[in-house]
PDB file of C-alpha atoms in Angstrom:
ATOM      1  CA  MET A  24       7.546  -5.828  19.357  1.00 50.00           C
ATOM      2  CA  GLY A  25       8.724  -2.797  18.325  1.00 54.00           C
ATOM      3  CA  CYS A  26       7.359  -0.523  16.701  1.00 58.00           C
ATOM      4  CA  CYS A  27       8.427  -0.063  12.980  1.00 65.00           C
ATOM      5  CA  SER A  28       8.476  -4.692  13.579  1.00 86.00           C
ATOM      6  CA  GLY A  29       7.436  -6.342  10.681  1.00 86.00           C
ATOM      7  CA  ARG A  30       4.032  -7.492  12.197  1.00 91.00           C
ATOM      8  CA  CYS A  31       3.140  -4.170  12.703  1.00 93.00           C
ATOM      9  CA  MET A  32       4.075  -2.960   9.739  1.00 93.00           C
ATOM     10  CA  LEU A  33       2.492  -5.908   8.308  1.00 94.00           C
ATOM     11  CA  ILE A  34      -1.068  -5.180  10.370  1.00 95.00           C
ATOM     12  CA  PHE A  35      -0.998  -1.535   9.205  1.00 95.00           C
ATOM     13  CA  PHE A  36      -1.155  -2.409   5.451  1.00 95.00           C
ATOM     14  CA  CYS A  37      -3.664  -5.096   6.120  1.00 95.00           C
ATOM     15  CA  THR A  38      -6.213  -2.254   8.223  1.00 96.00           C
ATOM     16  CA  LEU A  39      -5.398  -0.542   5.205  1.00 96.00           C
ATOM     17  CA  GLN A  40      -6.249  -2.353   2.385  1.00 96.00           C
ATOM     18  CA  LEU A  41      -9.605  -3.225   4.024  1.00 96.00           C
ATOM     19  CA  MET A  42     -10.641   0.072   4.541  1.00 96.00           C
ATOM     20  CA  THR A  43      -9.393   0.584   0.721  1.00 95.00           C
ATOM     21  CA  ALA A  44     -11.477  -2.954   0.101  1.00 95.00           C
ATOM     22  CA  LEU A  45     -14.868  -1.834   2.366  1.00 95.00           C
ATOM     23  CA  GLU A  46     -14.933   1.552   0.345  1.00 93.00           C
ATOM     24  CA  ARG A  47     -14.483   0.069  -3.189  1.00 92.00           C
ATOM     25  CA  GLN A  48     -16.922  -1.989  -2.546  1.00 93.00           C
ATOM     26  CA  ALA A  49     -20.212   0.196  -0.940  1.00 91.00           C
ATOM     27  CA  PHE A  50     -19.143   1.684  -4.640  1.00 87.00           C
ATOM     28  CA  ASP A  51     -19.498  -1.043  -6.350  1.00 85.00           C
ATOM     29  CA  PHE A  52     -22.854  -2.256  -4.686  1.00 85.00           C
ATOM     30  CA  LEU A  53     -24.517   1.141  -6.088  1.00 85.00           C
ATOM     31  CA  GLY A  54     -23.324   0.297  -9.061  1.00 79.00           C
ATOM     32  CA  TYR A  55     -24.332  -3.549  -9.202  1.00 75.00           C
ATOM     33  CA  GLN A  56     -20.693  -5.058  -9.641  1.00 81.00           C
ATOM     34  CA  TRP A  57     -21.227  -7.797  -9.309  1.00 84.00           C
ATOM     35  CA  ALA A  58     -18.232  -9.874 -10.170  1.00 86.00           C
ATOM     36  CA  PRO A  59     -16.147  -7.056  -8.928  1.00 88.00           C
ATOM     37  CA  ILE A  60     -18.683  -6.800  -5.077  1.00 89.00           C
ATOM     38  CA  MET A  61     -17.850 -11.119  -4.598  1.00 92.00           C
ATOM     39  CA  VAL A  62     -13.932 -10.998  -5.239  1.00 95.00           C
ATOM     40  CA  ASN A  63     -14.245  -7.793  -3.155  1.00 95.00           C
ATOM     41  CA  PHE A  64     -16.276  -9.872  -0.437  1.00 96.00           C
ATOM     42  CA  LEU A  65     -13.183 -13.010  -0.679  1.00 97.00           C
ATOM     43  CA  HIS A  66     -10.431 -10.378  -0.839  1.00 96.00           C
ATOM     44  CA  ILE A  67     -12.234  -9.195   2.768  1.00 96.00           C
ATOM     45  CA  ILE A  68     -12.548 -11.999   4.148  1.00 97.00           C
ATOM     46  CA  MET A  69      -9.337 -13.307   3.966  1.00 96.00           C
ATOM     47  CA  VAL A  70      -7.205  -8.997   4.796  1.00 96.00           C
ATOM     48  CA  ILE A  71      -9.298 -10.452   8.031  1.00 96.00           C
ATOM     49  CA  LEU A  72      -7.377 -14.188   8.074  1.00 95.00           C
ATOM     50  CA  CYS A  73      -4.163 -12.183   7.650  1.00 95.00           C
ATOM     51  CA  LEU A  74      -4.840 -10.019  10.117  1.00 95.00           C
ATOM     52  CA  PHE A  75      -6.188 -12.916  12.681  1.00 95.00           C
ATOM     53  CA  GLY A  76      -2.603 -15.064  11.506  1.00 93.00           C
ATOM     54  CA  THR A  77      -0.579 -12.292  12.038  1.00 93.00           C
ATOM     55  CA  ILE A  78      -1.821 -10.947  15.387  1.00 92.00           C
ATOM     56  CA  GLN A  79      -2.083 -14.643  16.624  1.00 91.00           C
ATOM     57  CA  TYR A  80       1.329 -15.553  15.274  1.00 87.00           C
ATOM     58  CA  ARG A  81      -0.374 -17.838  12.362  1.00 90.00           C
ATOM     59  CA  PRO A  82       1.220 -18.482   9.856  1.00 90.00           C
ATOM     60  CA  ARG A  83      -0.638 -20.372   7.779  1.00 93.00           C
ATOM     61  CA  TYR A  84      -3.154 -17.651   7.974  1.00 94.00           C
ATOM     62  CA  VAL A  85      -0.601 -15.123   6.143  1.00 95.00           C
ATOM     63  CA  VAL A  86       0.459 -17.831   4.117  1.00 95.00           C
ATOM     64  CA  LEU A  87      -3.378 -18.117   2.367  1.00 96.00           C
ATOM     65  CA  TYR A  88      -3.191 -14.040   2.098  1.00 96.00           C
ATOM     66  CA  LEU A  89       0.136 -14.145   0.178  1.00 96.00           C
ATOM     67  CA  LEU A  90      -1.473 -17.092  -2.220  1.00 97.00           C
ATOM     68  CA  TRP A  91      -4.361 -15.315  -2.416  1.00 96.00           C
ATOM     69  CA  THR A  92      -2.955 -11.786  -3.303  1.00 96.00           C
ATOM     70  CA  LEU A  93      -1.405 -12.669  -5.595  1.00 96.00           C
ATOM     71  CA  LEU A  94      -5.448 -13.637  -7.317  1.00 97.00           C
ATOM     72  CA  TRP A  95      -5.801 -10.731  -6.291  1.00 96.00           C
ATOM     73  CA  VAL A  96      -3.127  -8.505  -8.485  1.00 97.00           C
ATOM     74  CA  ALA A  97      -4.533 -10.382 -11.375  1.00 96.00           C
ATOM     75  CA  TRP A  98      -7.759  -9.743 -10.006  1.00 94.00           C
ATOM     76  CA  ASN A  99      -7.247  -5.648 -10.416  1.00 95.00           C
ATOM     77  CA  VAL A 100      -5.013  -5.416 -13.767  1.00 95.00           C
ATOM     78  CA  PHE A 101      -7.768  -7.690 -14.942  1.00 92.00           C
ATOM     79  CA  VAL A 102      -9.254  -4.294 -14.604  1.00 91.00           C
ATOM     80  CA  SER A 103      -7.427  -2.115 -15.166  1.00 92.00           C
ATOM     81  CA  CYS A 104      -7.727  -3.267 -18.215  1.00 91.00           C
ATOM     82  CA  LEU A 105     -11.292  -3.710 -19.216  1.00 89.00           C
ATOM     83  CA  TYR A 106     -11.504  -0.127 -17.675  1.00 88.00           C
ATOM     84  CA  LEU A 107      -7.916   1.310 -20.385  1.00 90.00           C
ATOM     85  CA  ASP A 108     -10.158  -1.222 -23.869  1.00 85.00           C
ATOM     86  CA  LEU A 109      -6.812  -3.308 -23.750  1.00 85.00           C
ATOM     87  CA  GLY A 110      -6.844  -6.797 -24.270  1.00 83.00           C
ATOM     88  CA  GLY A 111      -9.547  -7.097 -26.134  1.00 82.00           C
ATOM     89  CA  LEU A 112     -11.960  -6.491 -23.442  1.00 76.00           C
ATOM     90  CA  SER A 113     -14.573  -3.569 -23.950  1.00 75.00           C
ATOM     91  CA  LYS A 114     -15.265  -1.185 -20.358  1.00 75.00           C
ATOM     92  CA  GLU A 115     -18.809  -0.956 -22.302  1.00 74.00           C
ATOM     93  CA  SER A 116     -19.573  -5.358 -21.631  1.00 74.00           C
ATOM     94  CA  ASP A 117     -21.329  -6.901 -18.955  1.00 71.00           C
ATOM     95  CA  LEU A 118     -18.790  -8.391 -17.411  1.00 71.00           C
ATOM     96  CA  LEU A 119     -18.583  -7.174 -14.274  1.00 74.00           C
ATOM     97  CA  SER A 120     -22.683  -7.392 -13.797  1.00 68.00           C
ATOM     98  CA  LEU A 121     -22.270 -11.085 -15.056  1.00 71.00           C
ATOM     99  CA  GLY A 122     -24.471 -10.502 -17.517  1.00 66.00           C
ATOM    100  CA  VAL A 123     -28.087 -10.330 -15.048  1.00 65.00           C
ATOM    101  CA  SER A 124     -28.706  -6.445 -14.980  1.00 64.00           C
ATOM    102  CA  SER A 125     -27.663  -4.213 -17.357  1.00 62.00           C
ATOM    103  CA  HIS A 126     -25.910  -1.828 -14.560  1.00 62.00           C
ATOM    104  CA  ARG A 127     -22.567  -0.090 -15.117  1.00 72.00           C
ATOM    105  CA  SER A 128     -19.983   1.523 -12.418  1.00 74.00           C
ATOM    106  CA  TRP A 129     -21.818   3.955 -10.201  1.00 76.00           C
ATOM    107  CA  TRP A 130     -18.632   6.784 -11.261  1.00 74.00           C
ATOM    108  CA  LYS A 131     -20.379   6.158 -14.950  1.00 73.00           C
ATOM    109  CA  ASP A 132     -23.068   8.991 -13.687  1.00 73.00           C
ATOM    110  CA  ASN A 133     -21.384  10.637 -10.907  1.00 72.00           C
ATOM    111  CA  SER A 134     -18.279  11.054 -11.769  1.00 68.00           C
ATOM    112  CA  PRO A 135     -16.606  14.241  -9.609  1.00 74.00           C
ATOM    113  CA  GLY A 136     -17.225  17.597 -11.396  1.00 68.00           C
ATOM    114  CA  CYS A 137     -18.751  16.278 -14.108  1.00 67.00           C
ATOM    115  CA  ASP A 138     -21.844  18.484 -14.708  1.00 64.00           C
ATOM    116  CA  ASP A 139     -24.197  16.670 -17.399  1.00 55.00           C
ATOM    117  CA  ARG A 140     -27.378  18.368 -16.698  1.00 51.00           C
ATOM    118  CA  ASP A 141     -27.666  21.501 -19.049  1.00 49.00           C
ATOM    119  CA  LEU A 142     -26.471  19.514 -22.380  1.00 51.00           C
ATOM    120  CA  PRO A 143     -27.890  21.594 -25.403  1.00 52.00           C
ATOM    121  CA  ALA A 144     -31.323  19.960 -26.672  1.00 51.00           C
ATOM    122  CA  THR A 145     -29.387  20.717 -30.554  1.00 49.00           C
ATOM    123  CA  ARG A 146     -26.772  18.758 -29.922  1.00 51.00           C
ATOM    124  CA  TRP A 147     -28.868  15.785 -28.679  1.00 49.00           C
ATOM    125  CA  GLN A 148     -30.896  15.877 -31.802  1.00 51.00           C
ATOM    126  CA  ARG A 149     -27.033  15.734 -33.882  1.00 51.00           C
ATOM    127  CA  LEU A 150     -26.162  12.521 -31.987  1.00 53.00           C
ATOM    128  CA  GLU A 151     -26.847   8.873 -32.889  1.00 52.00           C
ATOM    129  CA  SER A 152     -26.762   8.206 -29.767  1.00 48.00           C
ATOM    130  CA  PRO A 153     -25.839   9.941 -26.358  1.00 48.00           C
ATOM    131  CA  GLU A 154     -23.649   7.001 -24.712  1.00 50.00           C
ATOM    132  CA  LEU A 155     -21.457   8.871 -27.027  1.00 44.00           C
ATOM    133  CA  ILE A 156     -20.743  11.865 -25.034  1.00 49.00           C
ATOM    134  CA  SER A 157     -19.005  11.561 -22.807  1.00 51.00           C
ATOM    135  CA  ALA A 158     -19.955  13.663 -19.893  1.00 50.00           C
ATOM    136  CA  LEU A 159     -18.969  17.792 -19.774  1.00 55.00           C
ATOM    137  CA  GLY A 160     -16.557  19.304 -17.787  1.00 64.00           C
ATOM    138  CA  CYS A 161     -15.360  15.795 -15.575  1.00 69.00           C
ATOM    139  CA  TRP A 162     -12.768  16.318 -13.895  1.00 76.00           C
ATOM    140  CA  LEU A 163     -11.880  12.549 -13.671  1.00 79.00           C
ATOM    141  CA  GLU A 164     -13.776  10.005 -15.829  1.00 80.00           C
ATOM    142  CA  TYR A 165     -15.190   6.903 -14.412  1.00 79.00           C
ATOM    143  CA  GLN A 166     -12.944   4.499 -15.834  1.00 85.00           C
ATOM    144  CA  TYR A 167      -9.677   6.662 -14.713  1.00 88.00           C
ATOM    145  CA  ILE A 168     -10.924   6.284 -11.361  1.00 87.00           C
ATOM    146  CA  GLU A 169     -11.630   2.412 -11.686  1.00 88.00           C
ATOM    147  CA  VAL A 170      -8.029   2.256 -12.654  1.00 91.00           C
ATOM    148  CA  LEU A 171      -7.055   3.983 -10.389  1.00 93.00           C
ATOM    149  CA  HIS A 172      -8.601   2.046  -7.682  1.00 92.00           C
ATOM    150  CA  CYS A 173      -6.981  -0.402  -9.222  1.00 94.00           C
ATOM    151  CA  ILE A 174      -3.379   1.284  -8.543  1.00 96.00           C
ATOM    152  CA  VAL A 175      -4.328   2.128  -5.309  1.00 95.00           C
ATOM    153  CA  GLN A 176      -5.277  -1.821  -3.557  1.00 95.00           C
ATOM    154  CA  LEU A 177      -2.063  -2.481  -6.424  1.00 96.00           C
ATOM    155  CA  LEU A 178       0.231  -1.173  -4.347  1.00 97.00           C
ATOM    156  CA  ILE A 179      -0.558  -1.388  -1.361  1.00 96.00           C
ATOM    157  CA  SER A 180      -1.097  -5.409  -2.038  1.00 95.00           C
ATOM    158  CA  PHE A 181       2.665  -5.395  -2.728  1.00 96.00           C
ATOM    159  CA  LEU A 182       3.522  -3.950  -0.091  1.00 95.00           C
ATOM    160  CA  GLY A 183       1.139  -5.789   1.856  1.00 94.00           C
ATOM    161  CA  PHE A 184       2.605  -8.885   0.516  1.00 95.00           C
ATOM    162  CA  ALA A 185       6.440  -7.915   1.086  1.00 94.00           C
ATOM    163  CA  TYR A 186       6.101  -7.360   4.888  1.00 94.00           C
ATOM    164  CA  ALA A 187       3.405 -10.936   4.393  1.00 94.00           C
ATOM    165  CA  CYS A 188       6.482 -13.091   3.100  1.00 94.00           C
ATOM    166  CA  TYR A 189       9.125 -11.170   6.525  1.00 92.00           C
ATOM    167  CA  VAL A 190       6.200 -12.336   8.551  1.00 92.00           C
ATOM    168  CA  VAL A 191       5.742 -15.157   7.336  1.00 91.00           C
ATOM    169  CA  SER A 192       9.866 -15.370   7.457  1.00 90.00           C
ATOM    170  CA  THR A 193      10.040 -14.911  11.462  1.00 87.00           C
ATOM    171  CA  PHE A 194       7.114 -16.463  12.380  1.00 81.00           C
ATOM    172  CA  THR A 195       9.231 -19.765  11.147  1.00 76.00           C
ATOM    173  CA  GLU A 196      12.372 -19.053  12.343  1.00 69.00           C
ATOM    174  CA  GLU A 197      10.870 -18.448  15.445  1.00 65.00           C
ATOM    175  CA  ASP A 198       9.758 -22.383  15.499  1.00 60.00           C
ATOM    176  CA  SER A 199      12.084 -23.418  14.217  1.00 57.00           C
ATOM    177  CA  CYS A 200      14.282 -22.078  17.638  1.00 55.00           C
ATOM    178  CA  MET A 201      11.622 -23.622  19.922  1.00 49.00           C
TER     179      MET A 201
END
């Protein structure tokens, strides 16, 4: 097995996917986003199965990962559309918390660089709802952080999908040669 073989690259992308999924899972737990927590958990299991299948030469596990990746891509496109308010979806809906709680993205209250502690009191009195104001001085608003998470997952998934297809084809070629 060479240093840059398809198996090594698939192991690398699965490991990268596992790390980014665990990071995403942690922030979804902080925001009590139950639907993403469940989907991320399934994704973590599927990536671990792919790693096992790649290391142990078990093409069925890698094929399972390929099928799951199609669902994972659809999930990330859905979440991106939700946070960008596309297709009749709204980031203010309680779809991701499954209607169980009124919690939302952890990033909404904790975006990097946001400074909403010193809002002038007169500004609050003029407005109907404080929710109408986006946080002052944010480097990046929370919905774009969530979309960036999805984009990273999509890029890694596409690369993992490509290498998984290659690995499955090499595994089946090796089986037919024996």
